[in-house]
XYZ file of C-alpha atoms in Angstrom:
140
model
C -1.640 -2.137 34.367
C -1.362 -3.026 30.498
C 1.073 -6.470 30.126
C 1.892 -4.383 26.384
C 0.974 -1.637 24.021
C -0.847 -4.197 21.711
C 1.638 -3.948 19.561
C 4.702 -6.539 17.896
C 7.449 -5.579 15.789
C 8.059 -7.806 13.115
C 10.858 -8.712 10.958
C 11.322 -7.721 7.237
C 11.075 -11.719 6.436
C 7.543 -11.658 8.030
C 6.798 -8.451 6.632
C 7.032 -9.701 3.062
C 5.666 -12.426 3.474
C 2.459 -10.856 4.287
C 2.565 -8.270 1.671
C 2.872 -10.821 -0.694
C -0.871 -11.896 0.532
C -2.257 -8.854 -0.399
C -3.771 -7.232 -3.747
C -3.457 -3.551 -2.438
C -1.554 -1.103 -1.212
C -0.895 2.775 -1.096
C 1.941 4.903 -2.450
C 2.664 7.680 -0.271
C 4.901 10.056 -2.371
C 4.827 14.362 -2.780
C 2.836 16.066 -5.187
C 3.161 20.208 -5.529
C 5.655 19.764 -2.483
C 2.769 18.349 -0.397
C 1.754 14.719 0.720
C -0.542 12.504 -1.659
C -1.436 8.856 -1.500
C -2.569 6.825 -3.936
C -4.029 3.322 -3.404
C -2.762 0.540 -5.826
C -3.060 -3.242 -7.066
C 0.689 -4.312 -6.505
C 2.822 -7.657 -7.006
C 6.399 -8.366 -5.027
C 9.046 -9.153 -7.036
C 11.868 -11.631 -6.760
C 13.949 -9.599 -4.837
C 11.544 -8.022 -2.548
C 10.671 -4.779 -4.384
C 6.993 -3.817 -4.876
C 6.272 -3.735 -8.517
C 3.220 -1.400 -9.843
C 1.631 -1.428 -13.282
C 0.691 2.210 -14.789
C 0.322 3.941 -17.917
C 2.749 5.891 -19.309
C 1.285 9.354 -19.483
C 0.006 8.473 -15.532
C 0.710 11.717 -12.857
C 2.292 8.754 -10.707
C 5.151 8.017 -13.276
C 6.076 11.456 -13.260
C 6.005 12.110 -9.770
C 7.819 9.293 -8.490
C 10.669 7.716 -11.143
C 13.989 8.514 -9.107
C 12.766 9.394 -5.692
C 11.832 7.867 -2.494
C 8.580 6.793 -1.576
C 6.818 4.896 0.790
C 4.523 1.927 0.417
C 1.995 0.810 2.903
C -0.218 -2.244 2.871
C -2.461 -3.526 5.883
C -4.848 -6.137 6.654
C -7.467 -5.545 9.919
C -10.227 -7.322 11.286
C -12.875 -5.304 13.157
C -14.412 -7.543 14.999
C -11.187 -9.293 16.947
C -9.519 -5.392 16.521
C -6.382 -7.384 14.997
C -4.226 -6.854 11.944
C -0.546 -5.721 10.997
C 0.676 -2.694 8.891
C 3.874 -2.849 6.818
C 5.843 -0.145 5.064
C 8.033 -0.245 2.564
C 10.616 2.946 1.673
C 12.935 2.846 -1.341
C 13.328 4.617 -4.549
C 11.054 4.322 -7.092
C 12.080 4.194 -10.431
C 10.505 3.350 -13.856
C 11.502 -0.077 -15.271
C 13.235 0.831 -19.000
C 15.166 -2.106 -19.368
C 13.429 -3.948 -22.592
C 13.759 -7.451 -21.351
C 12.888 -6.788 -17.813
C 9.707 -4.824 -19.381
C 8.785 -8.089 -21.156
C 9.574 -10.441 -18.193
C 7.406 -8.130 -16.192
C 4.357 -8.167 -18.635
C 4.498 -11.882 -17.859
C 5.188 -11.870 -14.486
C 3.963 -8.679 -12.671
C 1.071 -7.127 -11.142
C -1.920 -6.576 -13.476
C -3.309 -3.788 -13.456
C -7.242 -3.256 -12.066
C -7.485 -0.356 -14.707
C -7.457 -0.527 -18.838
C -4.040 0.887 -19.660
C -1.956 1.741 -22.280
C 1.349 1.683 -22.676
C 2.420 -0.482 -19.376
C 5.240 0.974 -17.255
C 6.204 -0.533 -14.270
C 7.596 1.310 -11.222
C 9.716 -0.560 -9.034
C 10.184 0.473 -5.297
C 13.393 -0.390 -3.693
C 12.858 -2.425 -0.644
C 15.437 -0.741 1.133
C 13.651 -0.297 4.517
C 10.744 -2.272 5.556
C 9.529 -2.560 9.018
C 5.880 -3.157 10.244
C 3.851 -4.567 13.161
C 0.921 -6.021 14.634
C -1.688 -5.185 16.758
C -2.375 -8.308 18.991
C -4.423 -8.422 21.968
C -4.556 -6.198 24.906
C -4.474 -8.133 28.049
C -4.901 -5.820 31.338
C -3.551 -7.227 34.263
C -3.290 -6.758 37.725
């Protein structure tokens, strides 16, 4: 008889604070009314929202400014078959505001890619839950 399903809940305070550890993530948003993903260098802002760094002309600015999204980051470890998954939905919208735009070429995410023209998306985090797989412990 299995003492639990492997898995823990954890709080959004948790959950942030290991997204924060991580460089990457993945944007799950629609594209021609279907399902894409797209994996992404990220930062956390101030108030909890994920911050990504694009170029202007990018598909991704287009497809997401003003809707919801998703956001997923994860960290696993094979070999003890541990790790935790955390999502993040919100709306995503493009950053416009000229002195957020410069405080945000300061303090956000840099991007892995030669850009031009720097727009940030910011994702709402207006639900985040995740969880971790811990051990399995049979008993009985």
């Amino acid at each position: 008889m299995l003492k639990n399903d492997g898995f823990r809940s954890m709080d959004r305070q948790e959950c942030l604070r290991l997204l924060a550890k991580v460089p990457v993530g993945r944007v799950v948003y629609t594209r021609h009314a279907l399902p894409a993903v797209l994996p992404v260098n990220f930062s956390l802002d101030g108030d909890s929202s994920v911050l990504l760094r694009t170029s202007a002309g990018s598909d991704l600015v287009r497809a997401v400014d003003g809707v919801v999204v998703a956001f997923e980051a994860d960290e696993f470890d094979a070999d003890s078959r541990s790790g935790w998954s955390v999502v993040v939905t919100g709306r995503a919208t493009a950053v416009t505001d000229p002195d957020e735009h410069e405080r945000l070429l300061r303090t956000g995410p840099s991007s892995w890619m030669p850009i031009q023209q720097d727009v940030f998306i910011r994702i709402e985090a207006e639900m985040v839950t995740g969880r971790e797989l811990t051990d399995l412990r049979v008993t009985g």
